[in-house]
Coordinates of C-alpha atoms in Angstrom, one line a residue:
Chain A
M1 CA -5.8 127.1 71.8
M2 CA -8.3 129.1 73.9
S3 CA -7.0 132.5 72.8
E4 CA -7.0 131.3 69.2
T5 CA -10.7 130.4 69.2
R6 CA -11.3 133.7 71.0
S7 CA -9.5 135.8 68.5
S8 CA -11.2 133.9 65.6
R9 CA -14.5 134.6 67.2
K10 CA -13.6 138.3 67.5
A11 CA -12.6 138.4 63.8
L12 CA -15.9 136.9 63.0
K13 CA -17.7 139.5 65.0
S14 CA -16.0 142.4 63.2
R15 CA -16.8 140.7 59.9
N16 CA -20.4 140.7 61.0
L17 CA -20.1 144.4 61.7
F18 CA -18.6 145.0 58.3
I19 CA -21.2 143.0 56.4
G20 CA -24.0 144.6 58.4
V21 CA -22.8 148.2 57.8
A22 CA -22.2 147.4 54.2
L23 CA -25.7 146.0 53.6
T24 CA -27.4 148.8 55.5
S25 CA -25.4 151.4 53.6
I26 CA -26.4 149.9 50.2
F27 CA -30.1 150.3 51.1
A28 CA -29.6 153.7 52.8
L29 CA -27.8 154.9 49.7
A30 CA -30.5 153.5 47.4
A31 CA -33.1 155.4 49.4
L32 CA -31.2 158.6 49.3
L33 CA -30.5 158.2 45.5
S34 CA -34.2 157.6 44.9
L35 CA -34.9 161.1 46.2
I36 CA -33.2 162.6 43.2
W37 CA -33.0 159.8 40.6
T38 CA -34.5 156.4 39.8
P39 CA -34.0 154.5 36.5
Y40 CA -37.7 154.9 35.7
D41 CA -40.5 157.0 37.1
V42 CA -42.5 154.9 39.6
T43 CA -45.7 156.7 39.0
Q44 CA -45.5 156.2 35.2
L45 CA -47.8 153.4 34.1
D46 CA -46.7 151.6 30.9
I47 CA -49.2 148.8 30.3
S48 CA -47.5 147.8 27.0
S49 CA -44.4 146.5 28.9
K50 CA -46.2 144.9 31.9
L51 CA -45.0 141.8 33.7
K52 CA -41.6 141.7 32.0
S53 CA -39.1 139.3 33.4
P54 CA -35.7 140.7 34.6
S55 CA -33.6 141.9 31.7
W56 CA -30.9 144.6 31.1
E57 CA -33.6 147.1 30.3
H58 CA -35.5 146.3 33.6
L59 CA -33.1 144.8 36.0
F60 CA -35.8 143.4 38.3
G61 CA -38.5 143.2 35.7
T62 CA -41.8 145.1 35.7
D63 CA -45.1 144.8 37.5
H64 CA -48.7 144.4 36.3
F65 CA -48.8 148.2 35.5
G66 CA -45.5 148.1 33.7
R67 CA -43.7 149.9 36.4
D68 CA -40.0 149.2 36.8
T69 CA -39.5 147.0 39.9
F70 CA -36.0 148.1 40.5
S71 CA -37.1 151.7 40.8
M72 CA -39.9 150.7 43.1
V73 CA -37.6 148.8 45.4
M74 CA -35.4 151.9 45.5
V75 CA -38.3 154.2 46.5
G76 CA -39.6 151.4 48.8
A77 CA -36.3 151.6 50.7
Q78 CA -37.0 155.3 51.3
T79 CA -40.5 154.5 52.7
S80 CA -39.3 151.6 54.9
I81 CA -36.3 153.4 56.3
S82 CA -38.0 156.7 57.0
V83 CA -41.0 155.1 58.7
A84 CA -38.8 152.9 60.9
F85 CA -36.3 155.7 61.6
I86 CA -38.9 158.1 62.8
A87 CA -40.6 155.4 64.8
V88 CA -37.2 154.7 66.6
G89 CA -36.9 158.5 67.1
I90 CA -40.3 158.6 68.8
G91 CA -39.3 155.7 71.0
M92 CA -36.0 157.3 72.0
G93 CA -37.4 160.8 72.3
L94 CA -40.1 159.8 74.7
G95 CA -38.7 156.6 76.2
V96 CA -35.3 157.9 77.3
P97 CA -36.6 160.9 79.3
L98 CA -39.2 158.7 80.9
G99 CA -36.6 156.1 81.8
L100 CA -34.1 158.7 83.1
S101 CA -36.7 160.3 85.3
A102 CA -37.8 157.0 86.6
A103 CA -34.2 156.3 87.6
A104 CA -33.7 159.8 89.0
Y105 CA -36.7 159.4 91.3
R106 CA -36.3 155.7 91.8
G107 CA -38.7 154.0 94.2
G108 CA -41.1 156.9 94.0
L109 CA -44.6 157.2 92.7
L110 CA -43.4 158.4 89.3
D111 CA -41.0 155.5 88.9
E112 CA -43.8 153.0 89.8
F113 CA -46.2 154.7 87.4
I114 CA -43.8 154.8 84.4
M115 CA -42.7 151.2 84.9
R116 CA -46.2 149.8 85.3
G117 CA -47.3 151.7 82.2
N118 CA -44.5 150.1 80.3
D119 CA -45.4 146.6 81.5
L120 CA -48.9 147.2 80.2
I121 CA -47.7 148.2 76.7
F122 CA -45.4 145.2 76.7
A123 CA -48.3 142.8 77.6
F124 CA -50.2 143.7 74.5
P125 CA -49.6 142.0 71.1
S126 CA -48.0 145.0 69.4
L127 CA -49.1 144.3 65.9
L128 CA -52.7 143.9 67.0
I129 CA -52.7 147.4 68.6
A130 CA -50.8 148.8 65.7
I131 CA -53.5 147.5 63.4
M132 CA -56.2 148.9 65.6
I133 CA -54.6 152.3 65.6
T134 CA -54.3 152.4 61.8
A135 CA -57.9 151.0 61.6
V136 CA -59.4 153.7 63.7
F137 CA -57.5 156.6 62.4
G138 CA -57.2 155.4 58.8
P139 CA -54.2 153.8 57.0
S140 CA -51.4 156.3 56.4
A141 CA -47.6 156.6 56.8
V142 CA -48.1 158.9 59.8
N143 CA -50.3 156.4 61.6
A144 CA -48.0 153.5 60.8
I145 CA -45.1 155.5 62.3
I146 CA -47.1 156.3 65.5
A147 CA -48.3 152.7 65.8
I148 CA -44.7 151.4 65.5
G149 CA -43.3 154.2 67.6
I150 CA -45.5 153.7 70.6
F151 CA -44.1 150.2 71.1
N152 CA -40.5 151.6 71.0
I153 CA -41.2 153.9 74.0
P154 CA -41.2 151.2 76.8
V155 CA -38.2 149.5 75.2
F156 CA -36.1 152.6 75.6
A157 CA -37.7 153.6 78.9
R158 CA -36.8 150.3 80.5
L159 CA -33.4 150.1 79.0
S160 CA -32.3 153.6 80.1
R161 CA -33.8 153.2 83.6
G162 CA -32.0 149.9 84.0
A163 CA -28.7 151.3 82.8
A164 CA -29.1 154.6 84.8
L165 CA -29.9 152.9 88.1
P166 CA -26.4 151.5 88.9
L167 CA -24.8 154.8 87.7
W168 CA -26.6 156.8 90.5
T169 CA -24.6 155.0 93.2
R170 CA -21.3 155.9 91.6
D171 CA -18.9 158.5 93.1
F172 CA -18.9 160.9 90.1
I173 CA -22.6 161.3 90.5
L174 CA -22.2 162.0 94.2
S175 CA -19.6 164.7 93.4
A176 CA -22.0 166.3 90.9
R177 CA -24.6 166.2 93.7
V178 CA -22.2 167.9 96.1
A179 CA -21.5 170.5 93.4
G180 CA -25.1 171.4 93.7
K181 CA -26.6 170.0 90.5
G182 CA -30.2 168.8 90.5
S183 CA -31.4 165.4 89.5
A184 CA -32.6 166.5 86.0
R185 CA -29.3 168.2 85.2
I186 CA -27.3 165.2 86.5
S187 CA -29.4 162.9 84.3
V188 CA -28.7 165.0 81.2
E189 CA -25.0 165.9 81.8
H190 CA -23.7 162.7 83.5
I191 CA -26.0 159.8 83.1
L192 CA -27.1 160.2 79.4
P193 CA -23.5 160.3 78.0
N194 CA -22.8 157.1 79.8
I195 CA -25.7 155.2 78.3
T196 CA -25.4 156.4 74.8
N197 CA -23.7 153.2 73.6
L198 CA -26.5 151.1 74.8
L199 CA -29.0 153.3 73.2
V200 CA -27.3 153.1 69.8
V201 CA -27.2 149.3 69.9
Q202 CA -30.8 149.0 71.0
G203 CA -31.7 151.7 68.4
T204 CA -30.3 149.5 65.6
I205 CA -32.3 146.5 66.8
Q206 CA -35.5 148.5 67.0
F207 CA -34.8 149.9 63.6
S208 CA -34.7 146.4 62.1
L209 CA -37.9 145.5 64.0
G210 CA -39.5 148.7 62.7
I211 CA -38.6 147.7 59.1
L212 CA -40.3 144.4 59.6
A213 CA -43.3 146.0 61.2
E214 CA -43.7 148.5 58.4
A215 CA -43.5 145.7 55.8
G216 CA -46.2 143.8 57.7
L217 CA -48.5 146.8 58.0
S218 CA -48.2 147.8 54.4
Y219 CA -48.6 144.1 53.3
V220 CA -52.1 144.2 54.9
G221 CA -52.7 147.6 53.3
L222 CA -52.4 149.6 56.5
G223 CA -49.2 151.4 55.7
V224 CA -48.2 154.0 53.2
Q225 CA -50.9 154.4 50.6
P226 CA -50.6 154.1 46.8
P227 CA -49.1 155.4 44.6
I228 CA -46.1 155.6 46.9
P229 CA -44.3 152.2 46.6
S230 CA -43.6 150.2 49.7
W231 CA -42.0 146.7 50.0
G232 CA -44.9 145.2 51.9
R233 CA -47.5 146.3 49.4
M234 CA -45.4 145.2 46.5
L235 CA -45.4 141.7 48.0
A236 CA -49.2 141.9 48.6
E237 CA -49.7 142.8 44.9
S238 CA -47.3 140.2 43.7
Q239 CA -49.2 137.5 45.5
T240 CA -52.1 137.3 43.0
L241 CA -49.5 137.0 40.2
I242 CA -47.1 134.5 41.6
S243 CA -47.9 131.8 39.1
I244 CA -47.2 134.0 36.1
A245 CA -44.6 136.4 37.5
P246 CA -42.8 135.0 40.5
H247 CA -40.0 137.5 40.2
L248 CA -42.3 140.2 41.6
A249 CA -42.4 138.3 44.9
L250 CA -38.6 137.9 45.0
F251 CA -37.0 141.3 44.9
P252 CA -39.0 143.3 47.5
G253 CA -38.7 140.3 49.9
F254 CA -35.0 140.1 49.5
A255 CA -34.8 143.9 50.0
I256 CA -36.6 143.5 53.4
L257 CA -34.5 140.4 54.4
L258 CA -31.2 142.0 53.5
T259 CA -32.0 145.4 55.2
V260 CA -33.1 143.7 58.4
L261 CA -30.2 141.3 58.3
G262 CA -27.8 144.1 57.8
L263 CA -29.2 146.1 60.7
N264 CA -29.1 143.0 63.0
L265 CA -25.5 142.2 62.1
A266 CA -24.5 145.8 62.5
G267 CA -26.3 145.9 65.9
D268 CA -24.5 142.7 67.1
G269 CA -21.2 144.0 65.9
L270 CA -21.7 147.4 67.5
R271 CA -22.7 145.8 70.8
D272 CA -19.5 143.8 70.9
L273 CA -17.5 146.8 69.9
L274 CA -19.0 149.3 72.3
D275 CA -19.9 147.2 75.3
P276 CA -19.4 143.4 75.5
R277 CA -21.5 143.2 78.6
I278 CA -24.8 144.2 77.0
R279 CA -27.1 141.3 76.6
R280 CA -29.2 141.6 73.5
T281 CA -32.8 142.1 74.5
R282 CA -35.4 141.0 72.0
R283 CA -39.1 141.0 72.4
Chain B
M1 CA -46.7 130.4 97.0
L2 CA -50.1 131.9 98.0
P3 CA -49.0 135.5 98.5
Y4 CA -47.2 135.4 95.2
L5 CA -50.3 134.0 93.5
I6 CA -52.5 136.8 95.0
K7 CA -50.0 139.5 94.0
R8 CA -49.8 138.2 90.4
L9 CA -53.6 137.8 90.2
G10 CA -53.9 141.4 91.3
S11 CA -51.7 142.8 88.6
L12 CA -53.5 140.5 86.1
I13 CA -56.8 142.2 87.0
V14 CA -55.3 145.7 86.8
S15 CA -53.8 144.9 83.4
L16 CA -57.1 143.7 82.0
F17 CA -58.9 146.7 83.5
V18 CA -56.5 149.2 81.9
A19 CA -56.5 147.3 78.6
S20 CA -60.3 147.5 78.5
L21 CA -60.3 151.2 79.2
V22 CA -57.7 151.8 76.4
I23 CA -59.6 149.7 73.9
F24 CA -62.9 151.3 74.8
A25 CA -61.4 154.8 74.5
C26 CA -59.9 153.9 71.1
I27 CA -63.4 153.0 69.8
E28 CA -65.0 156.0 71.4
I29 CA -62.6 158.5 69.7
V30 CA -63.2 157.4 66.2
P31 CA -63.9 160.3 63.9
G32 CA -67.6 161.3 64.3
D33 CA -69.4 158.8 66.4
P34 CA -69.2 155.0 66.1
A35 CA -72.6 154.7 64.4
S36 CA -71.8 157.1 61.6
F37 CA -68.3 155.7 61.3
M38 CA -69.6 152.2 60.9
L39 CA -72.2 153.2 58.3
G40 CA -70.0 155.5 56.2
V41 CA -70.7 158.8 54.7
N42 CA -73.7 157.8 52.5
A43 CA -75.9 156.6 55.3
Q44 CA -79.4 157.9 55.8
P45 CA -79.9 159.9 59.0
D46 CA -82.6 157.5 60.3
T47 CA -80.4 154.4 59.7
V48 CA -77.6 156.1 61.7
N49 CA -80.2 156.9 64.5
A50 CA -81.4 153.4 64.5
L51 CA -77.8 152.1 64.9
R52 CA -77.1 154.7 67.6
E53 CA -80.1 153.4 69.5
E54 CA -78.9 149.8 69.0
L55 CA -75.4 150.5 70.2
G56 CA -76.7 152.5 73.1
L57 CA -74.9 155.6 72.0
N58 CA -77.6 157.8 73.6
T59 CA -76.4 156.8 77.0
S60 CA -73.4 158.1 78.8
H61 CA -69.8 156.8 78.3
T62 CA -69.8 155.2 81.8
Q63 CA -73.0 153.4 81.2
R64 CA -71.8 152.0 77.9
Y65 CA -68.5 150.9 79.3
V66 CA -70.2 149.2 82.3
S67 CA -72.6 147.4 80.0
W68 CA -69.8 146.3 77.7
I69 CA -67.7 144.9 80.5
S70 CA -70.6 143.2 82.3
G71 CA -71.6 141.7 79.0
L72 CA -68.0 140.4 78.5
L73 CA -68.0 138.9 82.0
K74 CA -71.2 137.0 81.1
G75 CA -69.7 135.8 77.8
D76 CA -71.8 138.2 75.8
L77 CA -69.5 139.9 73.2
G78 CA -72.3 141.9 71.5
T79 CA -73.8 141.5 68.1
S80 CA -71.9 141.9 64.9
Y81 CA -73.3 144.6 62.7
T82 CA -72.1 143.1 59.4
Y83 CA -72.8 139.4 60.2
R84 CA -76.0 140.1 62.2
S85 CA -75.1 137.4 64.6
P86 CA -73.7 137.2 68.1
V87 CA -69.9 137.9 68.2
S88 CA -69.4 135.0 70.5
D89 CA -70.8 132.6 67.9
I90 CA -68.5 134.0 65.2
V91 CA -65.5 133.8 67.5
A92 CA -66.3 130.2 68.5
D93 CA -66.3 129.4 64.8
R94 CA -63.0 131.1 64.1
L95 CA -61.3 129.6 67.1
Q96 CA -61.5 126.2 65.3
V97 CA -58.9 127.5 63.0
S98 CA -56.9 129.9 65.2
V99 CA -56.3 127.6 68.2
P100 CA -55.1 124.6 66.2
L101 CA -52.9 126.9 64.1
A102 CA -51.3 128.6 67.1
L103 CA -50.7 125.3 68.9
Y104 CA -49.3 123.7 65.7
A105 CA -46.9 126.7 65.2
L106 CA -45.9 126.6 68.9
T107 CA -45.2 122.9 68.7
L108 CA -43.1 123.3 65.6
T109 CA -41.3 126.2 67.3
I110 CA -40.4 124.1 70.3
L111 CA -39.6 121.0 68.3
I112 CA -37.1 123.0 66.2
A113 CA -35.7 125.3 68.8
F114 CA -34.9 122.9 71.6
P115 CA -32.7 120.4 69.8
V116 CA -31.0 123.1 67.7
G117 CA -30.3 125.3 70.7
V118 CA -29.0 122.4 72.8
L119 CA -26.8 121.2 69.9
A120 CA -25.3 124.6 69.3
A121 CA -24.6 125.1 73.1
A122 CA -23.1 121.6 73.4
W123 CA -20.8 122.1 70.4
R124 CA -20.0 125.8 71.1
G125 CA -17.7 127.3 68.6
S126 CA -17.9 124.3 66.2
A127 CA -19.1 124.3 62.6
V128 CA -22.5 123.2 63.9
D129 CA -22.7 126.2 66.2
L130 CA -21.7 128.6 63.4
F131 CA -24.2 127.1 61.1
V132 CA -27.0 127.4 63.7
M133 CA -26.1 131.0 64.5
G134 CA -26.1 131.9 60.8
A135 CA -29.3 130.2 60.0
T136 CA -31.1 131.7 63.0
Q137 CA -29.8 135.1 62.0
L138 CA -31.5 134.7 58.7
G139 CA -34.7 133.2 60.3
I140 CA -35.0 136.3 62.4
A141 CA -34.6 138.7 59.5
V142 CA -37.0 137.0 57.1
P143 CA -40.5 138.7 57.0
N144 CA -42.7 135.6 57.7
F145 CA -45.4 136.6 55.2
W146 CA -42.8 136.7 52.4
F147 CA -41.5 133.3 53.5
A148 CA -45.1 132.1 53.4
I149 CA -45.4 133.4 49.8
L150 CA -42.2 131.6 48.8
M151 CA -43.4 128.4 50.4
V152 CA -46.7 128.7 48.5
I153 CA -44.7 129.0 45.2
V154 CA -42.6 125.9 45.9
F155 CA -44.8 123.5 48.0
A156 CA -48.3 124.4 46.8
I157 CA -48.0 125.6 43.2
N158 CA -45.0 123.6 42.0
L159 CA -45.0 120.5 44.1
G160 CA -48.7 120.5 45.1
W161 CA -48.0 119.0 48.5
F162 CA -50.0 121.5 50.5
S163 CA -52.9 123.8 49.7
A164 CA -52.1 127.4 48.8
G165 CA -54.9 128.8 50.9
G166 CA -58.3 128.4 52.4
F167 CA -59.6 126.1 55.1
P168 CA -61.7 123.0 54.2
G169 CA -63.2 122.7 57.7
W170 CA -62.9 119.9 60.2
D171 CA -65.5 117.8 58.4
A172 CA -63.1 117.3 55.5
G173 CA -60.9 115.1 57.7
I174 CA -57.7 115.6 59.6
L175 CA -55.5 115.1 56.6
A176 CA -57.1 118.0 54.7
V177 CA -56.7 120.2 57.8
I178 CA -53.0 119.3 58.1
K179 CA -52.6 120.1 54.4
A180 CA -54.2 123.5 54.9
L181 CA -52.4 124.5 58.2
T182 CA -48.9 123.2 57.7
L183 CA -47.5 126.0 55.6
P184 CA -49.1 128.8 57.8
A185 CA -47.8 127.1 60.9
V186 CA -44.2 126.8 59.4
A187 CA -44.3 130.4 58.4
L188 CA -45.4 131.5 61.9
A189 CA -42.9 129.2 63.6
L190 CA -39.8 130.1 61.6
P191 CA -38.8 133.4 63.2
Q192 CA -40.0 132.3 66.6
A193 CA -38.0 129.1 66.4
S194 CA -34.9 131.1 65.4
I195 CA -35.3 133.5 68.4
L196 CA -36.0 130.6 70.8
A197 CA -33.1 128.5 69.6
R198 CA -30.8 131.5 70.3
V199 CA -32.3 132.0 73.7
M200 CA -32.0 128.3 74.5
R201 CA -28.3 128.3 73.4
S202 CA -27.2 131.4 75.4
S203 CA -29.2 130.4 78.4
L204 CA -27.6 126.9 78.4
L205 CA -24.1 128.5 78.0
D206 CA -24.8 130.7 81.0
T207 CA -25.9 127.8 83.1
L208 CA -23.0 125.6 82.0
S209 CA -20.5 128.1 83.3
E210 CA -22.1 128.0 86.8
D211 CA -20.2 126.6 89.8
Y212 CA -22.6 123.8 90.5
I213 CA -22.1 122.4 87.0
R214 CA -18.4 122.2 87.7
S215 CA -19.2 120.5 91.0
A216 CA -21.4 118.0 89.2
R217 CA -18.6 117.3 86.7
A218 CA -16.1 117.0 89.6
K219 CA -18.2 114.4 91.4
G220 CA -17.9 112.3 88.3
L221 CA -21.0 112.9 86.2
S222 CA -20.4 112.8 82.4
R223 CA -21.0 115.8 80.2
R224 CA -24.2 114.3 79.0
Q225 CA -25.5 113.6 82.5
V226 CA -24.7 117.1 83.6
M227 CA -26.5 118.5 80.6
W228 CA -29.7 116.5 81.1
R229 CA -29.8 116.4 84.8
H230 CA -28.6 119.9 85.8
A231 CA -28.1 122.4 83.0
L232 CA -31.3 122.0 81.0
R233 CA -33.7 122.4 83.9
N234 CA -32.0 125.5 85.1
A235 CA -31.7 127.0 81.6
M236 CA -35.5 126.7 81.2
I237 CA -36.5 129.9 83.0
P238 CA -35.6 132.4 80.3
V239 CA -36.8 129.9 77.7
L240 CA -40.2 129.7 79.3
T241 CA -40.5 133.5 79.5
I242 CA -39.8 133.8 75.8
I243 CA -42.3 131.0 75.0
G244 CA -44.9 133.0 76.9
L245 CA -44.1 136.2 74.9
Q246 CA -44.1 134.3 71.7
F247 CA -47.6 133.1 72.2
S248 CA -48.7 136.8 72.0
F249 CA -46.7 137.1 68.8
L250 CA -48.3 133.9 67.4
L251 CA -51.8 135.5 68.0
A252 CA -50.9 138.8 66.4
G253 CA -48.6 137.4 63.7
A254 CA -51.6 135.2 62.7
I255 CA -53.4 138.3 61.6
I256 CA -51.0 138.7 58.7
I257 CA -50.4 134.9 58.0
E258 CA -54.1 134.2 58.0
N259 CA -54.4 136.8 55.4
V260 CA -51.7 135.3 53.2
F261 CA -53.5 131.9 53.3
F262 CA -57.1 133.2 53.4
L263 CA -57.7 131.2 56.6
P264 CA -60.9 132.0 58.4
G265 CA -59.3 132.5 61.8
L266 CA -59.6 135.2 64.6
G267 CA -56.8 137.3 63.0
R268 CA -58.6 137.5 59.7
L269 CA -61.9 138.2 61.5
V270 CA -60.3 141.2 63.2
F271 CA -58.8 142.4 60.0
Q272 CA -62.1 142.0 58.0
A273 CA -64.0 143.7 60.8
I274 CA -61.6 146.6 60.6
T275 CA -62.1 147.0 56.9
Q276 CA -65.9 146.6 57.3
R277 CA -65.8 149.1 60.2
D278 CA -67.6 146.6 62.4
L279 CA -66.4 148.2 65.6
I280 CA -68.3 145.8 67.9
V281 CA -66.4 142.9 66.6
V282 CA -63.1 144.8 66.7
E283 CA -63.6 145.9 70.3
S284 CA -64.6 142.5 71.7
V285 CA -62.1 140.4 69.7
V286 CA -59.2 142.7 70.5
M287 CA -60.1 142.5 74.2
L288 CA -60.4 138.7 74.0
L289 CA -56.9 138.5 72.4
V290 CA -55.4 140.8 75.0
F291 CA -57.1 138.6 77.7
A292 CA -55.5 135.5 76.2
V293 CA -52.1 137.1 76.0
V294 CA -52.2 138.4 79.6
L295 CA -53.5 135.1 80.9
V296 CA -50.7 133.1 79.2
N297 CA -48.1 135.4 80.6
F298 CA -49.7 135.0 84.0
L299 CA -49.5 131.2 83.6
V300 CA -45.9 131.4 82.5
D301 CA -45.1 133.4 85.7
L302 CA -46.7 130.7 87.8
A303 CA -44.8 128.0 85.8
Y304 CA -41.5 129.5 86.6
A305 CA -42.3 130.2 90.2
W306 CA -42.9 126.5 90.3
V307 CA -39.7 125.6 88.4
D308 CA -37.6 127.9 90.5
P309 CA -38.6 128.4 94.2
R310 CA -36.1 131.3 94.4
L311 CA -38.5 133.5 92.4
R312 CA -41.4 132.9 94.8
E313 CA -39.3 133.9 97.8
R314 CA -37.9 137.0 96.3
S315 CA -41.2 138.7 95.6

């Protein structure tokens, strides 16, 4: 009885992973495809066919400039995914070395400094600071990436420090020490490979949070600037037209929802696959 | 308890100090100087000079920082350049929207998350649990401003139950206020309630597998008695932490949600100040929001030191 429920739970988990990866792949492929082909040119205005409802000609209808919503959702995928992906890259690129050095010199001044700095960033409402950064330096894709990326740094620093600490007491690290390797080299050669699974799982979760953050920033006009389409701004533009063209509010929203859902399911599934002990950490 | 209190108070002050430095530095490094940034490219040189004088830009960084902080400590948040009135007056006005909204959303979050989380944990593996896990997965993935737009289409435009935006003011009566704040509060609460329900569920499941729960069952308490008397109280610690963190999200999330519903709250004030380049408002209101967040997290820390004496002793 017990094993039956357990195996059915397991099957459910791998189904999660499957659905998650499938959803994520659909949007990733749409983003890649949009680099070379979209059904219509998204910079092409065609006022004569504005605010068309969904039809075979325009699958998702058209907006107030007559642009094809389907094509805009495709290019929007490219915007969202690239902003969130680079932001995760910044978080990992800076956060992991910080966390690893904090663990390598644990208890020291560096450790204290890195961890207190992290606490500080954690204490701030992230969106507020992101909005402040984009406000001071002007709205642009690059500033949105930096604003989202900064808040990924403490996440990865804390995670890699926490995972690295118990490893430092293990025998294989001791042997590496005896073999004459320094702390930095041990961190890279022995600690890092052992925490990669964790980083991948957390990376997926931060990726989904990044997609949501990018959508929020571009909704209030602080993300990628026109004429490049983004899901958040499409929603902002749809808002004034909801009573005459509600379809404009549906498709970009579903795109965000399904991408984030896909990444979350994939993250959950990966976690169970790679390391059942990891507890999901969410802000 | 006292040493713990002093230690936490110390880190609270350090956090606020560093936060103020960061915010001050952000404003100082705007392209050009704050005066010309605020007035834009077409400003006359003497207008810029007059504003420079008003902002005290001719004094040193240190002097300006000290006067800003000492002003804040006395409750003087400076004077808004666009509104031409004290920032503290504007903030007091906006708080009449923001505080009720945040509290409304937090209440909804807790009212939804607690029963749902407890139910899912009590019936672990059942259809109820699966449904809760699926629904909360969706709730986490939905961008709340999109959910807000959808609710406006259904409940404001089609059904006409709530208003689509704007705030009538408290003079219009409590019913009008509820009509204006319900949809924004639900939009803010949805993702938070989903996260909190999951935390509640997993924290309860962890607690229910503890030895003392088995002892309580062994001494003859019913499942329900164990749940209410032993499990819930112990499962509250992670839940309290998350509620504290969620408060900061409610404040920041309100910036976007207040924009969806054109609500004249603090979030919208910050956003408008940013587009109008009113740096004095931005600087002081951001600092105020950070203060609120740090203070709430401090109070949460105290709350669970009170709930769980082990935490006090460990530190």
